[in-house]
Short mmCIF file of C-alpha atoms and ligand atoms in Angstrom, two decimals:
data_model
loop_
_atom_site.label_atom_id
_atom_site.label_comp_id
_atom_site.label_asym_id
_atom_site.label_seq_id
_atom_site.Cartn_x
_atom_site.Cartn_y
_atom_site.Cartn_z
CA UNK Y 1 -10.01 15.12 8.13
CA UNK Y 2 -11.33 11.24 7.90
CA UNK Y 3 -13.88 11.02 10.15
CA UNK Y 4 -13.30 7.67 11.80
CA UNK Y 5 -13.54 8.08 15.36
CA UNK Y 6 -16.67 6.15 16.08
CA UNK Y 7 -16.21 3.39 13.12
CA UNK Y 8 -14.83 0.16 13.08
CA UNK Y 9 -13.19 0.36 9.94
CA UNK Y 10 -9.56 -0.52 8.85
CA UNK Y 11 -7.23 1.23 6.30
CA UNK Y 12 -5.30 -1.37 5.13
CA UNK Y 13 -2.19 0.43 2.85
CA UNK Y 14 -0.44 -2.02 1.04
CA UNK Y 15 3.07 -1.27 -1.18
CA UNK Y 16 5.79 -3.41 -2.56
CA UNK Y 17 8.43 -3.05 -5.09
CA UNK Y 18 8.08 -4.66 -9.23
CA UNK Y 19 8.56 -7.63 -9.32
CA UNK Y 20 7.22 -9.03 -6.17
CA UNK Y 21 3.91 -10.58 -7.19
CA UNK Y 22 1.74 -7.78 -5.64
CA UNK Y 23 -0.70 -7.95 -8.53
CA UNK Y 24 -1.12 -11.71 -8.22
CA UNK Y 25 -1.26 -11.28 -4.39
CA UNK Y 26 -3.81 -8.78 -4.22
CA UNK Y 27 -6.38 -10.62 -7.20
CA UNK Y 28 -6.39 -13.59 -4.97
CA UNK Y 29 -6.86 -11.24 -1.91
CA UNK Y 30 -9.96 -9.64 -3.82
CA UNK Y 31 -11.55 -13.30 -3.78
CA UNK Y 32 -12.10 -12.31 -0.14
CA UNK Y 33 -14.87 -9.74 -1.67
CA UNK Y 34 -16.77 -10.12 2.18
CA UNK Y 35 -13.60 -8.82 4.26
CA UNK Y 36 -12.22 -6.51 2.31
CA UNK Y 37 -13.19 -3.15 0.02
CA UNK Y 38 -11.01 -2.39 -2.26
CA UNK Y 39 -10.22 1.74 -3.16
CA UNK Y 40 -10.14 1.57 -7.45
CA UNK Y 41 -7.58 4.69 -7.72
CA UNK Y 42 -7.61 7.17 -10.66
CA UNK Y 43 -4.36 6.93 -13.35
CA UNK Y 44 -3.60 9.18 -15.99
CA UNK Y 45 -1.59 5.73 -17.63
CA UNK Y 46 -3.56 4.44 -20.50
CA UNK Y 47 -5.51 1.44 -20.02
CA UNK Y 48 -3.58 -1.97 -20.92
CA UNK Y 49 -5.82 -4.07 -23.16
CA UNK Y 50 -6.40 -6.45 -19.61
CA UNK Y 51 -7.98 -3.80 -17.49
CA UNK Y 52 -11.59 -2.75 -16.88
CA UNK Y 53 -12.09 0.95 -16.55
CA UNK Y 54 -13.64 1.13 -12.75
CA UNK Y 55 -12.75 -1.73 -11.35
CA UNK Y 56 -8.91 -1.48 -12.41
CA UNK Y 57 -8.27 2.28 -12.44
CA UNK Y 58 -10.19 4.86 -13.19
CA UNK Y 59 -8.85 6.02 -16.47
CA UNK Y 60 -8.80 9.73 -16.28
CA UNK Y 61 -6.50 12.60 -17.83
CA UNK Y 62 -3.81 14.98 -16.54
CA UNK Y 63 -7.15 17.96 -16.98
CA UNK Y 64 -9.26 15.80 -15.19
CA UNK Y 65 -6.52 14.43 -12.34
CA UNK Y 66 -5.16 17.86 -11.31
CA UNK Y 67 -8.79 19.14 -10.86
CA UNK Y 68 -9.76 16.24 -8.36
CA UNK Y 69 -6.67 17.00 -6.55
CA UNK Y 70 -7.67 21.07 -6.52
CA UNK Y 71 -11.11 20.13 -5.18
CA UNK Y 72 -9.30 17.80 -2.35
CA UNK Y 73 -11.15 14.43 -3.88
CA UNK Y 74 -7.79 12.89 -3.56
CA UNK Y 75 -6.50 10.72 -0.13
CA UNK Y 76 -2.66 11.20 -2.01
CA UNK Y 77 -1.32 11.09 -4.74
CA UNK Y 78 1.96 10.25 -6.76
CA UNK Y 79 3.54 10.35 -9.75
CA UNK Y 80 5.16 6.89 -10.80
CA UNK Y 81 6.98 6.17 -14.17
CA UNK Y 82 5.64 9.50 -15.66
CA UNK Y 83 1.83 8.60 -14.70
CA UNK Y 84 -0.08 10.05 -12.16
CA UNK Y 85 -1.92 8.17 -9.65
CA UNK Y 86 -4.18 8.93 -6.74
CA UNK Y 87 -6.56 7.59 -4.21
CA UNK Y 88 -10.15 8.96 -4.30
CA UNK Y 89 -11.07 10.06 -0.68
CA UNK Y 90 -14.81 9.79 -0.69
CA UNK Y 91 -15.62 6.42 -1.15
CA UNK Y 92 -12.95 5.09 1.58
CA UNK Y 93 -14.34 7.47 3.61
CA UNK Y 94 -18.01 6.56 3.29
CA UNK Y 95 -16.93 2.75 3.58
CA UNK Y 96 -14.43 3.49 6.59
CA UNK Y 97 -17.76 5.10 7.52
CA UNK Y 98 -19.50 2.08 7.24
CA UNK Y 99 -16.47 -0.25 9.26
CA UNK Y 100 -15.50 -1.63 6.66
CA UNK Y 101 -11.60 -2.91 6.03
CA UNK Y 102 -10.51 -0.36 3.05
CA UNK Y 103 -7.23 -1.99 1.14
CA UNK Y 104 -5.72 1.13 -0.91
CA UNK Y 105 -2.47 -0.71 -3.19
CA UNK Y 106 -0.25 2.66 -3.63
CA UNK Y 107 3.49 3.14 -3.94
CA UNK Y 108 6.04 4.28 -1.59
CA UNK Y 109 5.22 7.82 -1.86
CA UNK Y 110 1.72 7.28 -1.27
CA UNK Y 111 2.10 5.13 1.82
CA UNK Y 112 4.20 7.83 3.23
CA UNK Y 113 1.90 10.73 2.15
CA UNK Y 114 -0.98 8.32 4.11
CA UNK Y 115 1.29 8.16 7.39
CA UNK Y 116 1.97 11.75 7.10
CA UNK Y 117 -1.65 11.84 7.25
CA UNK Y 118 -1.43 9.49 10.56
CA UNK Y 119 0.94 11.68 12.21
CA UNK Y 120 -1.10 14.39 11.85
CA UNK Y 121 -4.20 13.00 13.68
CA UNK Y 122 -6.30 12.81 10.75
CA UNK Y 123 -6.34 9.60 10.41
CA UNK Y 124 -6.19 8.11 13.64
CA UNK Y 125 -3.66 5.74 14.32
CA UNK Y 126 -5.04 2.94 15.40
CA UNK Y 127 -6.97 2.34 12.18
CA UNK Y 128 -4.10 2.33 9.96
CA UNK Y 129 -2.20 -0.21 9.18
CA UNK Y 130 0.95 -0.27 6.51
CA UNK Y 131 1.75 -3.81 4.57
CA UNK Y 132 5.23 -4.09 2.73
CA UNK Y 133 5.17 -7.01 0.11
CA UNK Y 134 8.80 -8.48 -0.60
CA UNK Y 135 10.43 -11.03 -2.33
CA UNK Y 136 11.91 -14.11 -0.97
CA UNK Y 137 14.70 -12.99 -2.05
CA UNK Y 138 15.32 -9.36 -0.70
CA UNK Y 139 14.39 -10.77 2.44
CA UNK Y 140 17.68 -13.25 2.63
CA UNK Y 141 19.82 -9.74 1.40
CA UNK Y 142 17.95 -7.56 3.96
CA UNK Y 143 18.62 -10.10 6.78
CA UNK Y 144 22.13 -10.45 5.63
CA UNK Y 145 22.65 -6.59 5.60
CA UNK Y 146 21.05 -6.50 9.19
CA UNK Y 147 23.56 -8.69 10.35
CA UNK Y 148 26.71 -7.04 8.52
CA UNK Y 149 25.40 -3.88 10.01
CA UNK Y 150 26.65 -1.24 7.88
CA UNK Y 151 30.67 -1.21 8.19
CA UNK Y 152 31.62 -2.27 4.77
CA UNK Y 153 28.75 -0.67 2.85
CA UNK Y 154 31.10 1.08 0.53
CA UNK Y 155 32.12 -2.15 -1.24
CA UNK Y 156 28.56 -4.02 -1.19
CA UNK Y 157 27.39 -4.32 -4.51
CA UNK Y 158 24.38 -2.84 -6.58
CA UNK Y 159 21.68 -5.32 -5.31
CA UNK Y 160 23.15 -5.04 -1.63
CA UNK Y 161 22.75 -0.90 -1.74
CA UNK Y 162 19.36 -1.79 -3.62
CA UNK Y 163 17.81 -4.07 -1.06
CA UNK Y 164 19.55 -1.47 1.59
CA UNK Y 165 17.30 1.28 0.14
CA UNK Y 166 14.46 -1.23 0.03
CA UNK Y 167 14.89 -2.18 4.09
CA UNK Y 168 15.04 1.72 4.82
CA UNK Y 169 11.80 1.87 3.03
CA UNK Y 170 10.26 -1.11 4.89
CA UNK Y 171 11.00 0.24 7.93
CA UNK Y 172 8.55 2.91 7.58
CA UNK Y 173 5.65 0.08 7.34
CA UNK Y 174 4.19 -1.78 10.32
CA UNK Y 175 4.40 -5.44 8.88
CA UNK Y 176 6.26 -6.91 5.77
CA UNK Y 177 5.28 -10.39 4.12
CA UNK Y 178 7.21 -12.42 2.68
CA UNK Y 179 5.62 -13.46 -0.69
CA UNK Y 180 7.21 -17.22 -0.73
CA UNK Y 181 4.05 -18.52 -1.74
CA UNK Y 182 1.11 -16.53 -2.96
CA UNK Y 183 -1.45 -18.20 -0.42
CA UNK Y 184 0.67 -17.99 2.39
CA UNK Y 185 1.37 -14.13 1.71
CA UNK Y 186 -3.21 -13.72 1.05
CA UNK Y 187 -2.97 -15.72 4.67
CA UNK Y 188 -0.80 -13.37 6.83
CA UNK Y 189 -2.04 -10.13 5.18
CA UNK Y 190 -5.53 -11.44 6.37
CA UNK Y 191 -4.51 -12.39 9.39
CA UNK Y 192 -2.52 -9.09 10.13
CA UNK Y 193 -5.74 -6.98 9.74
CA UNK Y 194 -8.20 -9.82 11.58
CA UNK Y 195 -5.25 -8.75 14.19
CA UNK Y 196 -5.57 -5.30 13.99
CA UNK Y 197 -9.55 -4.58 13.76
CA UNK Y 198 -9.44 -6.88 17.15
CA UNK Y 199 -6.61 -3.89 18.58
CA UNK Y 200 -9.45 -1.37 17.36
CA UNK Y 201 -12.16 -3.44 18.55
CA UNK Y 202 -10.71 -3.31 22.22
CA UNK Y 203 -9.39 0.14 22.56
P1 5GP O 301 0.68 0.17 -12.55
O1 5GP O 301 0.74 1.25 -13.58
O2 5GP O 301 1.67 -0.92 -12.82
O3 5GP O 301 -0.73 -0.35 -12.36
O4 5GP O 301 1.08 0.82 -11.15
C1 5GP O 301 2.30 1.48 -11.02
C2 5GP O 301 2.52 1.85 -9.57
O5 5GP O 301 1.55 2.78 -9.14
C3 5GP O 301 2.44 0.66 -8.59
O6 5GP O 301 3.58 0.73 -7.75
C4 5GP O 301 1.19 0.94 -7.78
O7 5GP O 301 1.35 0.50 -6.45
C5 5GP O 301 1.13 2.45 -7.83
N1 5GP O 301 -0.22 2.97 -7.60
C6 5GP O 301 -1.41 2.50 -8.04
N2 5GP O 301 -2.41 3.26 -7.61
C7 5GP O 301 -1.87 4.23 -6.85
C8 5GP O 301 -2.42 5.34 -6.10
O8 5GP O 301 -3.61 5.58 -6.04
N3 5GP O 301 -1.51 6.12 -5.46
C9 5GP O 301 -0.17 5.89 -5.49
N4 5GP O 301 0.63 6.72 -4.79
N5 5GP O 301 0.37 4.88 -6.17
C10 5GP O 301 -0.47 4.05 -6.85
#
């Protein structure tokens, strides 16, 4: 259980597919050091040459990953391109705790595995929120798609079934940006959780 009922704090889950610019998105988001906390996860992936152990990952191996997850230390967890990846529970809790905004950067699985955790009251709802980063691009295909409906799905192409998948996906989430322009997409993600600690703030 996440003990949050008497905290101001924010989860702030935020997912998005290669290629969109979520890396870029979320450095300039982590200029905001004042709003925002941001969970380091642990990885069994090696360290690129770029990345600080700590503040990037925590670098840890399989041994070491499984046992956290035995012992419960983990939010969720996933595996993603043969790694394993997983959120540390303690410290979100503790700065949940504390009402701060928590912003956890997880895949698909992990977002789901977090709204599982919604759904089952442990988190409660209202202090959850679930970004979807996206491309200019799948945006035009997923708007297309929504107004093709589904008729002729048969004969749409690879990227069409692709950026179908991709709108099922987004569905699940409570808000998708549009990364057009990196500041713009830093702007609404800010202003989507301003939004939503005022909804927490007031109930
Ligand atoms: P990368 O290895 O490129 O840093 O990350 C690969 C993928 O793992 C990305 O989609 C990223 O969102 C995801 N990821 C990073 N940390 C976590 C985590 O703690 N849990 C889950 N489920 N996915 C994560």
């Amino acid at each position: 259980m996440v003990n949050l009922a008497q905290s101001d704090g924010l989860l702030a889950v935020i997912s998005g597919p290669s290629g969109v610019g979520k890396s870029t998105v979320l450095s300039r988001l982590f200029q905001f050091q004042d709003e925002f906390w941001f969970s380091v996860s642990v990885a069994t992936r090696p360290a690129r040459p770029s990345e600080t152990e700590g503040s990037d990952y925590f670098f840890v191996d399989e041994k070491s990953f499984f046992a956290m997850e035995k012992k419960g230390e983990l939010l969720e967890w996933a595996q993603v391109h043969g790694f394993y990846y997983g959120t540390p529970r303690r410290a979100i809790e503790e700065q949940l705790a504390g009402g701060k905004t928590v912003v956890v950067e997880v895949d698909v699985q992990g977002a789901q595995k977090i709204r599982q955790l919604v759904d089952l009251g442990e988190i409660p709802k209202e202090k959850a929120v679930f970004i979807f980063l996206i491309p200019p691009s799948v945006d035009i295909l997923a708007l297309r798609l929504r107004r093709r409906k589904t008729e002729d799905t048969e004969t749409m192409n690879f990227r069409l079934r692709a950026a179908l998948a991709e709108l099922q996906v987004m569905e699940k989430y409570d808000y998708i940006v549009v990364n057009d322009r990196v500041d713009n997409a830093v702007e609404k993600i800010r202003a989507i959780i301003r939004a939503e600690k005022e909804r927490v703030q007031l109930t």
